[in-house]
Short mmCIF file of N, CA and C in Angstrom, two decimals:
data_model
loop_
_atom_site.label_atom_id
_atom_site.label_comp_id
_atom_site.label_asym_id
_atom_site.label_seq_id
_atom_site.Cartn_x
_atom_site.Cartn_y
_atom_site.Cartn_z
N VAL C 130 -68.28 -206.23 -141.82
CA VAL C 130 -68.23 -204.53 -141.28
C VAL C 130 -67.00 -205.08 -140.03
N GLU C 131 -66.52 -203.69 -140.62
CA GLU C 131 -65.44 -202.97 -139.43
C GLU C 131 -66.10 -202.08 -138.06
N LEU C 132 -65.31 -202.92 -137.05
CA LEU C 132 -65.42 -202.09 -136.13
C LEU C 132 -65.16 -200.75 -136.30
N GLY C 133 -65.97 -200.14 -135.72
CA GLY C 133 -65.45 -198.57 -135.18
C GLY C 133 -65.35 -197.50 -136.35
N ARG C 134 -66.01 -198.24 -137.72
CA ARG C 134 -65.26 -197.24 -138.75
C ARG C 134 -66.80 -196.36 -138.91
N THR C 135 -67.68 -195.72 -138.07
CA THR C 135 -68.45 -194.70 -137.83
C THR C 135 -68.29 -193.98 -136.80
N GLU C 136 -66.82 -194.42 -136.00
CA GLU C 136 -66.44 -193.75 -134.85
C GLU C 136 -65.86 -192.44 -135.80
N LEU C 137 -65.89 -191.10 -134.62
CA LEU C 137 -64.85 -189.99 -135.36
C LEU C 137 -63.62 -191.07 -134.94
N ALA C 138 -62.41 -190.19 -136.29
CA ALA C 138 -60.91 -190.57 -136.34
C ALA C 138 -60.09 -190.31 -135.05
N THR C 139 -59.46 -190.55 -134.90
CA THR C 139 -58.47 -189.91 -133.76
C THR C 139 -57.65 -188.67 -134.41
N ARG C 140 -57.28 -188.14 -133.57
CA ARG C 140 -56.09 -186.81 -133.32
C ARG C 140 -54.93 -187.39 -134.40
N ILE C 141 -54.36 -188.60 -133.82
CA ILE C 141 -53.37 -189.26 -134.56
C ILE C 141 -53.65 -189.95 -135.87
N GLU C 142 -54.92 -190.16 -136.16
CA GLU C 142 -55.57 -190.67 -137.75
C GLU C 142 -55.27 -189.31 -138.46
N ILE C 143 -55.93 -188.10 -138.14
CA ILE C 143 -56.02 -186.88 -138.90
C ILE C 143 -54.74 -186.28 -138.84
N GLU C 144 -53.99 -186.79 -138.44
CA GLU C 144 -52.40 -186.28 -138.74
C GLU C 144 -51.99 -186.66 -139.59
N LYS C 145 -52.05 -188.34 -139.52
CA LYS C 145 -51.17 -188.98 -140.50
C LYS C 145 -51.92 -188.83 -141.46
N LEU C 146 -53.28 -188.50 -141.74
CA LEU C 146 -54.17 -187.93 -143.01
C LEU C 146 -53.94 -186.69 -143.61
N GLY C 147 -53.15 -185.84 -143.09
CA GLY C 147 -52.46 -184.56 -143.40
C GLY C 147 -51.06 -184.68 -143.66
N ASP C 148 -50.46 -185.78 -143.40
CA ASP C 148 -49.38 -186.42 -144.11
C ASP C 148 -49.00 -186.51 -145.37
N HIS C 149 -49.74 -187.66 -145.13
CA HIS C 149 -50.15 -188.01 -146.36
C HIS C 149 -50.45 -186.90 -147.85
N PHE C 150 -51.07 -186.03 -147.34
CA PHE C 150 -51.51 -185.62 -148.41
C PHE C 150 -50.61 -183.75 -148.99
N GLU C 151 -50.15 -183.84 -147.59
CA GLU C 151 -48.74 -182.62 -147.16
C GLU C 151 -47.92 -183.16 -148.85
N ARG C 152 -47.47 -184.86 -147.83
CA ARG C 152 -45.88 -185.06 -148.96
C ARG C 152 -46.57 -184.60 -150.29
N VAL C 153 -47.93 -185.11 -150.99
CA VAL C 153 -48.07 -185.64 -152.27
C VAL C 153 -48.02 -183.66 -152.61
N LEU C 154 -48.89 -183.18 -152.07
CA LEU C 154 -49.01 -182.03 -152.18
C LEU C 154 -47.68 -181.54 -152.19
N ASP C 155 -46.54 -181.57 -151.29
CA ASP C 155 -45.60 -180.66 -151.53
C ASP C 155 -44.90 -181.25 -153.01
N GLU C 156 -44.27 -182.12 -152.86
CA GLU C 156 -44.00 -183.07 -154.45
C GLU C 156 -44.77 -182.17 -155.79
N ALA C 157 -46.16 -182.40 -155.84
CA ALA C 157 -46.60 -181.46 -156.55
C ALA C 157 -46.55 -180.39 -157.24
N GLY C 158 -45.78 -179.01 -156.04
CA GLY C 158 -45.76 -177.86 -156.38
C GLY C 158 -46.60 -176.91 -155.68
N PHE C 159 -47.76 -177.86 -155.20
CA PHE C 159 -48.81 -177.04 -154.60
C PHE C 159 -48.17 -175.96 -153.41
N PHE C 160 -47.01 -175.75 -152.81
CA PHE C 160 -47.11 -175.03 -151.54
C PHE C 160 -46.36 -173.87 -152.14
N PHE C 161 -46.50 -173.34 -152.66
CA PHE C 161 -46.52 -172.05 -153.80
C PHE C 161 -46.98 -170.59 -153.47
N PRO C 162 -45.80 -169.63 -153.19
CA PRO C 162 -44.85 -169.48 -152.71
C PRO C 162 -43.79 -169.71 -151.54
N ALA C 163 -42.52 -169.89 -151.87
CA ALA C 163 -42.00 -171.03 -150.51
C ALA C 163 -42.31 -170.05 -149.49
N GLN C 164 -42.48 -168.53 -149.35
CA GLN C 164 -42.74 -167.45 -147.96
C GLN C 164 -44.22 -167.74 -147.47
N LYS C 165 -45.43 -168.79 -148.19
CA LYS C 165 -46.31 -168.60 -147.83
C LYS C 165 -46.55 -169.98 -147.45
N ALA C 166 -45.69 -171.04 -147.76
CA ALA C 166 -45.78 -172.34 -147.78
C ALA C 166 -46.43 -172.60 -145.84
N ASP C 167 -45.40 -172.53 -145.43
CA ASP C 167 -46.22 -172.89 -143.98
C ASP C 167 -47.56 -172.64 -143.63
N GLY C 168 -48.27 -171.49 -144.10
CA GLY C 168 -49.48 -170.95 -143.49
C GLY C 168 -50.15 -171.86 -144.31
N MET C 169 -50.01 -172.06 -145.95
CA MET C 169 -50.84 -172.83 -146.46
C MET C 169 -51.11 -174.85 -145.83
N LYS C 170 -50.03 -174.83 -145.35
CA LYS C 170 -49.88 -176.40 -144.57
C LYS C 170 -50.59 -175.98 -143.77
N LEU C 171 -50.05 -175.30 -142.28
CA LEU C 171 -51.29 -174.67 -141.18
C LEU C 171 -53.32 -174.70 -141.79
N ASN C 172 -53.53 -173.92 -142.83
CA ASN C 172 -54.63 -173.79 -143.14
C ASN C 172 -55.18 -175.42 -143.44
N LEU C 173 -54.11 -176.49 -143.97
CA LEU C 173 -54.75 -177.60 -144.65
C LEU C 173 -54.84 -177.94 -143.53
N ARG C 174 -54.10 -178.49 -142.73
CA ARG C 174 -54.21 -179.42 -140.72
C ARG C 174 -55.29 -178.53 -140.25
N ASN C 175 -55.72 -177.53 -140.16
CA ASN C 175 -56.55 -176.98 -139.73
C ASN C 175 -58.34 -177.53 -140.27
N LEU C 176 -58.10 -177.61 -141.62
CA LEU C 176 -59.41 -177.94 -142.58
C LEU C 176 -59.71 -179.30 -142.01
N TRP C 177 -58.30 -180.43 -142.65
CA TRP C 177 -59.07 -181.60 -141.98
C TRP C 177 -59.82 -181.83 -140.59
N SER C 178 -58.94 -181.40 -139.76
CA SER C 178 -59.42 -181.36 -138.00
C SER C 178 -60.59 -180.85 -138.24
N ARG C 179 -61.44 -179.65 -138.28
CA ARG C 179 -62.38 -179.11 -138.71
C ARG C 179 -63.44 -179.99 -139.09
N MET C 180 -63.10 -180.70 -140.14
CA MET C 180 -64.01 -181.86 -140.91
C MET C 180 -65.21 -182.58 -139.81
N ALA C 181 -64.64 -183.04 -138.75
CA ALA C 181 -65.22 -184.21 -138.03
C ALA C 181 -65.34 -185.43 -138.74
N LEU C 182 -63.80 -186.48 -139.45
CA LEU C 182 -64.09 -186.98 -140.67
C LEU C 182 -64.38 -188.12 -139.18
N THR C 183 -65.19 -189.50 -139.86
CA THR C 183 -65.34 -190.53 -139.36
C THR C 183 -63.65 -190.94 -139.01
N ARG C 184 -63.27 -192.28 -138.94
CA ARG C 184 -62.55 -193.78 -139.38
C ARG C 184 -62.13 -194.17 -140.85
N ALA C 185 -63.74 -194.32 -141.28
CA ALA C 185 -64.06 -194.81 -142.61
C ALA C 185 -63.56 -193.61 -143.56
N ASP C 186 -63.78 -192.70 -143.20
CA ASP C 186 -63.39 -190.82 -144.13
C ASP C 186 -62.09 -191.29 -143.90
N VAL C 187 -61.59 -191.43 -143.01
CA VAL C 187 -60.08 -190.77 -143.58
C VAL C 187 -59.55 -192.11 -144.40
N GLN C 188 -60.09 -193.39 -144.23
CA GLN C 188 -59.53 -194.19 -144.71
C GLN C 188 -60.24 -194.12 -146.47
N THR C 189 -61.28 -193.67 -146.39
CA THR C 189 -61.75 -193.35 -148.22
C THR C 189 -60.79 -191.84 -148.70
N PHE C 190 -60.44 -191.00 -147.58
CA PHE C 190 -59.05 -190.01 -148.36
C PHE C 190 -57.90 -190.80 -149.06
N HIS C 191 -57.57 -191.43 -147.61
CA HIS C 191 -56.11 -192.07 -148.31
C HIS C 191 -56.01 -192.85 -149.48
N GLY C 192 -57.42 -193.47 -149.48
CA GLY C 192 -57.80 -194.51 -151.00
C GLY C 192 -57.49 -193.31 -152.22
N MET C 193 -58.51 -192.40 -152.00
CA MET C 193 -58.52 -191.94 -152.78
C MET C 193 -57.28 -191.42 -153.67
N LEU C 194 -56.46 -190.68 -152.76
CA LEU C 194 -55.25 -190.22 -153.22
C LEU C 194 -54.32 -191.15 -153.65
N ARG C 195 -54.36 -192.32 -153.07
CA ARG C 195 -53.26 -193.67 -153.41
C ARG C 195 -53.38 -193.87 -154.88
N GLN C 196 -54.33 -193.84 -154.95
CA GLN C 196 -55.67 -194.60 -156.42
C GLN C 196 -54.93 -193.50 -157.27
N ILE C 197 -55.01 -192.10 -157.51
CA ILE C 197 -54.51 -191.29 -158.29
C ILE C 197 -53.58 -191.07 -158.21
N MET C 198 -52.50 -191.16 -157.30
CA MET C 198 -51.44 -191.18 -157.49
C MET C 198 -50.76 -192.68 -158.76
N ARG C 199 -50.85 -193.62 -157.91
CA ARG C 199 -51.25 -195.09 -158.43
C ARG C 199 -51.01 -195.33 -160.36
N ARG C 200 -52.48 -194.34 -160.35
CA ARG C 200 -52.65 -194.46 -161.91
C ARG C 200 -52.26 -193.59 -162.76
N GLU C 201 -51.60 -192.19 -162.01
CA GLU C 201 -50.71 -191.20 -162.44
C GLU C 201 -49.14 -191.69 -162.75
N GLY C 202 -48.92 -192.86 -161.99
CA GLY C 202 -47.00 -192.87 -162.04
C GLY C 202 -46.27 -192.41 -161.38
N GLY C 203 -47.07 -191.65 -160.26
CA GLY C 203 -46.66 -190.52 -159.02
C GLY C 203 -46.00 -192.04 -157.35
N GLY C 204 -45.75 -191.18 -156.75
CA GLY C 204 -45.11 -191.97 -155.38
C GLY C 204 -46.19 -192.11 -154.24
N GLY C 205 -47.19 -191.47 -154.20
CA GLY C 205 -48.32 -191.59 -153.45
C GLY C 205 -48.42 -192.12 -152.14
N VAL L 113 -58.72 -159.69 -149.39
CA VAL L 113 -60.10 -160.59 -148.84
C VAL L 113 -61.14 -160.82 -149.98
N GLU L 114 -61.66 -162.12 -150.24
CA GLU L 114 -62.96 -162.03 -150.76
C GLU L 114 -64.33 -162.42 -149.80
N LEU L 115 -65.50 -161.80 -150.52
CA LEU L 115 -65.83 -161.91 -149.54
C LEU L 115 -66.99 -163.59 -149.78
N GLY L 116 -67.12 -163.53 -148.39
CA GLY L 116 -68.44 -164.86 -148.46
C GLY L 116 -67.08 -166.21 -148.57
N ARG L 117 -66.00 -166.02 -148.26
CA ARG L 117 -64.61 -166.82 -148.13
C ARG L 117 -64.93 -168.36 -147.05
N THR L 118 -65.97 -167.15 -146.09
CA THR L 118 -65.83 -168.03 -144.61
C THR L 118 -67.25 -169.03 -144.70
N GLU L 119 -68.31 -168.51 -145.61
CA GLU L 119 -69.52 -169.36 -145.44
C GLU L 119 -69.68 -170.32 -146.09
N LEU L 120 -70.45 -171.05 -145.21
CA LEU L 120 -70.74 -172.48 -146.09
C LEU L 120 -70.86 -172.43 -147.66
N ALA L 121 -70.73 -173.71 -148.10
CA ALA L 121 -70.50 -173.46 -149.66
C ALA L 121 -71.89 -173.86 -149.76
N THR L 122 -72.49 -173.46 -151.09
CA THR L 122 -73.96 -173.84 -151.80
C THR L 122 -73.83 -175.29 -152.14
N ARG L 123 -74.85 -175.77 -151.98
CA ARG L 123 -75.47 -177.40 -152.97
C ARG L 123 -74.91 -177.48 -154.00
N ILE L 124 -74.77 -176.31 -154.92
CA ILE L 124 -74.41 -176.33 -156.25
C ILE L 124 -72.67 -176.78 -156.23
N GLU L 125 -72.42 -176.10 -154.91
CA GLU L 125 -70.69 -175.75 -155.23
C GLU L 125 -70.43 -177.05 -154.33
N ILE L 126 -70.54 -177.63 -153.79
CA ILE L 126 -70.40 -179.30 -153.38
C ILE L 126 -71.06 -179.74 -154.22
N GLU L 127 -71.94 -180.02 -155.01
CA GLU L 127 -71.63 -180.87 -156.26
C GLU L 127 -70.72 -180.68 -157.23
N LYS L 128 -70.49 -179.23 -157.99
CA LYS L 128 -69.44 -179.58 -158.70
C LYS L 128 -67.96 -180.04 -158.38
N LEU L 129 -68.14 -179.76 -156.61
CA LEU L 129 -66.33 -180.30 -156.18
C LEU L 129 -66.70 -181.81 -156.14
N GLY L 130 -67.78 -182.55 -156.17
CA GLY L 130 -68.15 -183.63 -156.25
C GLY L 130 -68.09 -184.32 -157.64
N ASP L 131 -68.43 -183.65 -158.35
CA ASP L 131 -68.18 -183.94 -160.18
C ASP L 131 -66.77 -183.99 -160.53
N HIS L 132 -65.69 -183.03 -159.70
CA HIS L 132 -64.68 -182.73 -159.87
C HIS L 132 -63.94 -183.93 -159.40
N PHE L 133 -63.53 -184.71 -158.11
CA PHE L 133 -63.38 -185.65 -157.54
C PHE L 133 -63.71 -187.04 -158.16
N GLU L 134 -65.11 -187.04 -158.75
CA GLU L 134 -65.43 -188.24 -159.35
C GLU L 134 -65.60 -188.46 -160.67
N ARG L 135 -64.60 -187.17 -161.40
CA ARG L 135 -64.46 -187.55 -162.58
C ARG L 135 -62.61 -188.06 -162.73
N VAL L 136 -62.07 -187.85 -161.86
CA VAL L 136 -60.31 -187.90 -162.16
C VAL L 136 -60.71 -189.41 -161.08
N LEU L 137 -61.55 -189.44 -160.92
CA LEU L 137 -61.16 -191.04 -159.24
C LEU L 137 -61.76 -191.82 -160.41
N ASP L 138 -62.53 -191.25 -161.59
CA ASP L 138 -62.98 -192.25 -162.47
C ASP L 138 -62.33 -192.87 -163.56
N GLU L 139 -61.49 -191.73 -163.74
CA GLU L 139 -59.65 -192.04 -164.51
C GLU L 139 -59.57 -192.87 -164.21
N ALA L 140 -58.78 -192.69 -163.04
CA ALA L 140 -57.96 -193.48 -162.39
C ALA L 140 -58.60 -194.52 -161.88
N GLY L 141 -59.54 -195.28 -162.47
CA GLY L 141 -59.92 -196.59 -161.56
C GLY L 141 -60.57 -196.78 -160.13
N PHE L 142 -60.48 -195.38 -159.62
CA PHE L 142 -60.88 -195.32 -157.96
C PHE L 142 -62.34 -196.72 -158.08
N PHE L 143 -63.55 -196.26 -158.72
CA PHE L 143 -64.76 -196.92 -158.47
C PHE L 143 -65.13 -198.84 -158.89
N PHE L 144 -64.63 -199.13 -158.40
CA PHE L 144 -63.77 -200.55 -158.58
C PHE L 144 -64.21 -201.94 -157.53
N PRO L 145 -65.09 -202.80 -157.98
CA PRO L 145 -65.46 -203.46 -158.84
C PRO L 145 -66.95 -202.02 -159.61
N ALA L 146 -67.36 -202.87 -160.57
CA ALA L 146 -68.15 -201.95 -161.65
C ALA L 146 -69.42 -201.84 -160.79
N GLN L 147 -69.78 -203.35 -160.22
CA GLN L 147 -70.60 -203.41 -159.15
C GLN L 147 -71.32 -202.18 -157.96
N LYS L 148 -70.24 -202.49 -157.85
CA LYS L 148 -69.86 -201.26 -156.56
C LYS L 148 -69.92 -199.75 -156.45
N ALA L 149 -69.79 -199.33 -158.24
CA ALA L 149 -69.35 -197.94 -158.21
C ALA L 149 -70.37 -196.83 -157.99
N ASP L 150 -71.48 -197.57 -157.80
CA ASP L 150 -72.49 -196.33 -157.75
C ASP L 150 -72.91 -196.21 -156.19
N GLY L 151 -72.99 -197.18 -155.38
CA GLY L 151 -72.52 -197.24 -153.68
C GLY L 151 -71.44 -196.20 -153.67
N MET L 152 -70.28 -196.42 -154.28
CA MET L 152 -69.00 -195.78 -153.90
C MET L 152 -69.26 -194.20 -153.73
N LYS L 153 -69.72 -193.77 -155.31
CA LYS L 153 -70.12 -192.49 -156.07
C LYS L 153 -71.05 -191.82 -154.85
N LEU L 154 -71.98 -192.22 -154.22
CA LEU L 154 -72.90 -192.26 -153.96
C LEU L 154 -72.52 -191.77 -152.56
N ASN L 155 -71.75 -192.71 -151.70
CA ASN L 155 -70.71 -192.54 -150.39
C ASN L 155 -70.24 -190.94 -150.10
N LEU L 156 -69.48 -191.46 -151.47
CA LEU L 156 -68.57 -189.74 -151.46
C LEU L 156 -69.07 -188.56 -150.97
N ARG L 157 -70.63 -188.65 -152.08
CA ARG L 157 -71.13 -188.03 -152.38
C ARG L 157 -72.06 -187.26 -150.90
N ASN L 158 -72.13 -188.10 -150.17
CA ASN L 158 -72.78 -187.98 -149.08
C ASN L 158 -71.62 -187.37 -147.73
N LEU L 159 -70.21 -188.02 -148.12
CA LEU L 159 -69.06 -187.09 -147.17
C LEU L 159 -69.08 -186.05 -148.01
N TRP L 160 -68.86 -185.63 -149.16
CA TRP L 160 -68.81 -183.99 -149.33
C TRP L 160 -69.92 -183.42 -148.69
N SER L 161 -71.02 -184.05 -148.46
CA SER L 161 -71.77 -182.79 -148.13
C SER L 161 -72.21 -182.79 -146.58
N ARG L 162 -71.47 -183.78 -145.88
CA ARG L 162 -71.75 -184.18 -144.40
C ARG L 162 -70.42 -183.08 -143.43
N MET L 163 -69.57 -182.80 -144.46
CA MET L 163 -68.51 -181.85 -143.75
C MET L 163 -68.55 -180.75 -144.00
N ALA L 164 -69.65 -180.04 -144.55
CA ALA L 164 -69.77 -178.47 -144.09
C ALA L 164 -69.03 -177.82 -144.36
N LEU L 165 -68.15 -177.85 -145.54
CA LEU L 165 -67.09 -177.06 -145.98
C LEU L 165 -67.68 -175.53 -146.41
N THR L 166 -66.70 -174.82 -146.21
CA THR L 166 -66.87 -173.35 -146.84
C THR L 166 -66.10 -173.27 -147.88
N ARG L 167 -66.73 -172.30 -148.84
CA ARG L 167 -66.35 -171.60 -149.77
C ARG L 167 -65.23 -171.87 -150.06
N ALA L 168 -63.96 -171.42 -149.31
CA ALA L 168 -62.56 -171.54 -149.18
C ALA L 168 -62.02 -172.59 -148.88
N ASP L 169 -62.58 -173.84 -148.30
CA ASP L 169 -63.04 -175.07 -148.24
C ASP L 169 -62.84 -175.65 -149.54
N VAL L 170 -63.85 -175.36 -150.25
CA VAL L 170 -64.10 -175.78 -151.52
C VAL L 170 -63.18 -175.70 -152.85
N GLN L 171 -63.01 -174.16 -152.60
CA GLN L 171 -61.64 -174.46 -153.24
C GLN L 171 -60.48 -174.31 -152.78
N THR L 172 -59.97 -174.59 -151.79
CA THR L 172 -59.00 -175.53 -151.57
C THR L 172 -58.58 -177.39 -152.14
N PHE L 173 -60.02 -177.53 -151.87
CA PHE L 173 -59.67 -178.67 -152.34
C PHE L 173 -60.27 -179.01 -154.34
N HIS L 174 -60.37 -178.25 -154.53
CA HIS L 174 -60.12 -177.77 -155.94
C HIS L 174 -58.94 -177.90 -156.64
N GLY L 175 -58.07 -176.64 -155.60
CA GLY L 175 -56.82 -175.98 -155.72
C GLY L 175 -55.84 -177.78 -155.59
N MET L 176 -56.20 -178.31 -154.70
CA MET L 176 -55.71 -179.59 -154.75
C MET L 176 -55.16 -180.57 -155.71
N LEU L 177 -56.46 -181.16 -155.72
CA LEU L 177 -56.87 -181.99 -157.05
C LEU L 177 -56.20 -181.38 -158.24
N ARG L 178 -56.62 -180.21 -158.61
CA ARG L 178 -55.61 -179.56 -160.12
C ARG L 178 -54.35 -179.14 -160.01
N GLN L 179 -54.38 -178.91 -158.74
CA GLN L 179 -52.14 -179.24 -158.56
C GLN L 179 -51.83 -180.76 -158.56
N ILE L 180 -52.31 -181.76 -158.45
CA ILE L 180 -51.86 -182.48 -158.40
C ILE L 180 -51.90 -183.33 -159.44
N MET L 181 -53.10 -183.10 -160.52
CA MET L 181 -53.65 -183.68 -161.74
C MET L 181 -52.57 -183.06 -162.71
N ARG L 182 -52.16 -181.45 -162.68
CA ARG L 182 -51.38 -180.88 -163.00
C ARG L 182 -49.79 -181.44 -163.62
N ARG L 183 -49.33 -181.57 -162.31
CA ARG L 183 -47.92 -181.96 -161.93
C ARG L 183 -47.68 -183.96 -162.17
N GLU L 184 -48.92 -184.32 -161.94
CA GLU L 184 -48.99 -185.99 -162.22
C GLU L 184 -48.88 -186.24 -164.03
N GLY L 185 -49.37 -184.79 -164.74
CA GLY L 185 -49.59 -185.12 -166.56
C GLY L 185 -51.19 -185.99 -166.35
N GLY L 186 -51.64 -185.37 -165.93
CA GLY L 186 -52.88 -185.81 -165.81
C GLY L 186 -53.83 -184.54 -166.60
N GLY L 187 -55.57 -185.23 -166.30
CA GLY L 187 -56.14 -184.28 -167.37
C GLY L 187 -57.12 -183.47 -166.25
N GLY L 188 -56.51 -183.95 -164.81
CA GLY L 188 -57.45 -182.79 -163.50
C GLY L 188 -58.44 -181.74 -163.53
#
């Protein structure tokens, strides 16, 4: 059992999760059209913050995205 | 503006989101080893329920996964 996994994630941990998804989604062309990209990215950051994720949840989301990108041959 | 997008998602909508991620993650080999798969799937279902997503949030998650799979050439 790892310590602290049921604690809420820190602001930094949430930011890094947002970075990970944003990078993959950017490469996938999710933020389209360009003039809406900034607003879409802000919405997504707000979504991650609002969810009150634990440290374990954050690791789960990183792991899901990493595995999807690995199996799809992407850069994940 | 669509009606109801800021309302909490229904149980059915959360279940369908869980189905979508579970299907893609299953194909990506995320649920490994096999004897842990059921527990991992249950954890993930609990995570989605716990997050108190709005209907708009659910659509965002569907859209993110769909776009990642489209660009990666998967079945998403």
